[in-house]
Coordinates of C-alpha atoms in Angstrom, one line a residue:
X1336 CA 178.2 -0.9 23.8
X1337 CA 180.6 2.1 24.2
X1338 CA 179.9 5.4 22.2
X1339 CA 181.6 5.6 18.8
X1340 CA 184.7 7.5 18.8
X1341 CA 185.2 10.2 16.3
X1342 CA 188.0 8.5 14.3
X1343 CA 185.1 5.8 14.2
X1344 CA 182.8 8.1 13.3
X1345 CA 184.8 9.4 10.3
X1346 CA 185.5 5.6 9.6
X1347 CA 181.8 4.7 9.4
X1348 CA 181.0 7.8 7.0
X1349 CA 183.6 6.6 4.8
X1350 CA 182.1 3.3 4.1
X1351 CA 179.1 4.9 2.6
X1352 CA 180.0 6.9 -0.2
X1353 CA 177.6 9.5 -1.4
X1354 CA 177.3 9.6 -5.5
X1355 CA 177.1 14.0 -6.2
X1356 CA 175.8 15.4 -9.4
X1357 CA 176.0 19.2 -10.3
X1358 CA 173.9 20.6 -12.1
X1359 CA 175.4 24.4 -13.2
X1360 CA 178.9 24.9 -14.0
X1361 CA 179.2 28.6 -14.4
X1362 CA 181.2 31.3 -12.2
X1363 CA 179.7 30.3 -9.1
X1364 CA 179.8 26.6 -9.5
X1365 CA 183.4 26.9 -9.5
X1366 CA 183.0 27.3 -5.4
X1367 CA 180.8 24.0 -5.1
X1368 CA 182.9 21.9 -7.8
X1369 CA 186.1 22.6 -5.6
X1370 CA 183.9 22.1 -2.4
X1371 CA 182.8 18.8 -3.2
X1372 CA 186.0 18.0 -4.4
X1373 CA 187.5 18.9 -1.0
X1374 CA 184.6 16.5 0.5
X1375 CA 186.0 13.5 -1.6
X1376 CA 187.7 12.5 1.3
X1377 CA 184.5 12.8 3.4
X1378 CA 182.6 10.7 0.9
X1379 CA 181.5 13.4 -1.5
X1380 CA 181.9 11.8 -4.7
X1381 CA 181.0 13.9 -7.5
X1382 CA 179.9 11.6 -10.5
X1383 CA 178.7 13.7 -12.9
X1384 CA 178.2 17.5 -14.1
X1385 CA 175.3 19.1 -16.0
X1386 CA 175.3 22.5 -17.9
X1387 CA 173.7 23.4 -21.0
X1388 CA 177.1 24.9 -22.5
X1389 CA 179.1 22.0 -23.8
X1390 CA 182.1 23.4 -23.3
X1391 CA 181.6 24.5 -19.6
X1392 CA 180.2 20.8 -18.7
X1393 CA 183.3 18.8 -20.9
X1394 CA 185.7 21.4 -18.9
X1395 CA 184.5 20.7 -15.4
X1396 CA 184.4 17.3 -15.8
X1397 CA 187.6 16.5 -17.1
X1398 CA 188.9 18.5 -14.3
X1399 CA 187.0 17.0 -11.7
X1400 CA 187.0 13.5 -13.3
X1401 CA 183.1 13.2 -13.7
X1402 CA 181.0 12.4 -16.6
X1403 CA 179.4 15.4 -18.1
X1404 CA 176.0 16.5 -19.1
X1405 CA 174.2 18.7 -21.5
X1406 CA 170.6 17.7 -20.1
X1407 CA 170.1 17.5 -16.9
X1408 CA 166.8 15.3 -17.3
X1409 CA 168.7 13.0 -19.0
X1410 CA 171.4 13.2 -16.1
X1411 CA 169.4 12.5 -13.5
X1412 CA 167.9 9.5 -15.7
X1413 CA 170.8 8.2 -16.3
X1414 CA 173.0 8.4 -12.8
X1415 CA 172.1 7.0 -9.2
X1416 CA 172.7 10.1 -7.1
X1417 CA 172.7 10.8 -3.3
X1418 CA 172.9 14.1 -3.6
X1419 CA 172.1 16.7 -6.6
X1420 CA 173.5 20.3 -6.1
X1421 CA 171.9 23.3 -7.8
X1422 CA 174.2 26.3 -9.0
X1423 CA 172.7 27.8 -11.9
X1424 CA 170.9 31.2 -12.5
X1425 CA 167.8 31.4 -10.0
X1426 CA 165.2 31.2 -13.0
X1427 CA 165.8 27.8 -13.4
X1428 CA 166.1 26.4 -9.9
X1429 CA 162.4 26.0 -9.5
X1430 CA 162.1 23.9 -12.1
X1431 CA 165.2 21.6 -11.7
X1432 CA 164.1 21.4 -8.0
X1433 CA 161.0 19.6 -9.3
X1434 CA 162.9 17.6 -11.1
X1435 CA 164.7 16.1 -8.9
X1436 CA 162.2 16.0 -5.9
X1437 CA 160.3 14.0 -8.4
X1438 CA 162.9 11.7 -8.5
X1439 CA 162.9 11.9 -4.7
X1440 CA 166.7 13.1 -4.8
X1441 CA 168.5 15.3 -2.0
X1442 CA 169.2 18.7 -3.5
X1443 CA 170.8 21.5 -2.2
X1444 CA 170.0 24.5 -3.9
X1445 CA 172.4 27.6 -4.6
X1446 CA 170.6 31.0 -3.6
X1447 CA 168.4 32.7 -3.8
X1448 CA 165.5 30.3 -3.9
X1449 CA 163.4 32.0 -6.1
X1450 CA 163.2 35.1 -8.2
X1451 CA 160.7 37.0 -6.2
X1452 CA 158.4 35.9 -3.3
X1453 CA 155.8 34.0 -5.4
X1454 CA 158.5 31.9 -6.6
X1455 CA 159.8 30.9 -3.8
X1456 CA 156.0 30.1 -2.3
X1457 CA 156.0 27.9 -4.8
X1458 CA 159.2 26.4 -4.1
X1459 CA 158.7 25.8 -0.4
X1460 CA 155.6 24.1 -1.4
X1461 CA 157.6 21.5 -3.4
X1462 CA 160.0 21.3 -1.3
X1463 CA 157.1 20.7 1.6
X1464 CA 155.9 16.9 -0.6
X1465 CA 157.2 14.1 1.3
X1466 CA 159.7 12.4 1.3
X1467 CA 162.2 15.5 0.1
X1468 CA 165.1 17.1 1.7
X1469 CA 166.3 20.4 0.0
X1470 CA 169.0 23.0 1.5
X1471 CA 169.8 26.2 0.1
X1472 CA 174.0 26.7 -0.2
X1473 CA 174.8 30.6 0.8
X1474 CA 178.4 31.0 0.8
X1475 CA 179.9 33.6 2.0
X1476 CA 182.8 35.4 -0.1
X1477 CA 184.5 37.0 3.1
X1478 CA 184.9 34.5 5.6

């Protein structure tokens, strides 16, 4: 069988659709809102938003077109995500990290990891219980 080409490739990835939820919709969440917006085409479908203002969740999704959260335990409850992205204040991520490695959910996790090195100890080792795949998102303002 010959190699897959890349329009293939691209065709392939499209078929499988990956359902995003956001949890975080402050200053910097405005970066990975657009972002997985931009990914829609990729298969980045972002389903649903979680931030404990009500008027910042209601705002981002009506703009993006997802439903919207107050709780994100009862988010993650409540939607079949691929994928849960973490951009809120670094005293939280810890704990929403557990949450969804409990739930055995992909997260990507905005930096930094943790609020001083103990924290992020801790982290690593939650992030180190099978089956659980965690990435930390560092972007870059000047590039």
């Amino acid at each position: 069988m010959a190699p897959e080409t890349p329009q293939e490739v691209r065709e392939n990835l499209m078929a499988h659709r990956t359902a995003i939820g956001l949890i975080g919709c402050g200053f910097f969440a405005q970066n990975h809102l657009h972002a997985w917006n931009d990914l829609k085409p990729e298969g980045a479908d972002l389903v649903a938003v979680c931030d404990i203002e009500p008027s910042r969740a209601r705002a981002a999704g009506e703009k993006f077109g997802a439903r919207w959260y107050t709780d994100a335990m009862e988010m993650l409850d409540k939607e079949r995500l691929g994928l849960v992205d973490i951009a809120t204040q670094v005293s939280t991520h810890l704990a929403l990290t557990e949450m969804t490695l409990a739930r055995r959910i992909p997260t990507v996790v905005q930096k930094p990891f943790g609020r001083d090195i103990a924290e992020k100890l801790q982290h690593m080792g939650a992030v180190h219980k099978p089956p659980s795949v965690v990435g930390v998102f560092a972007a870059d303002a000047n590039a």
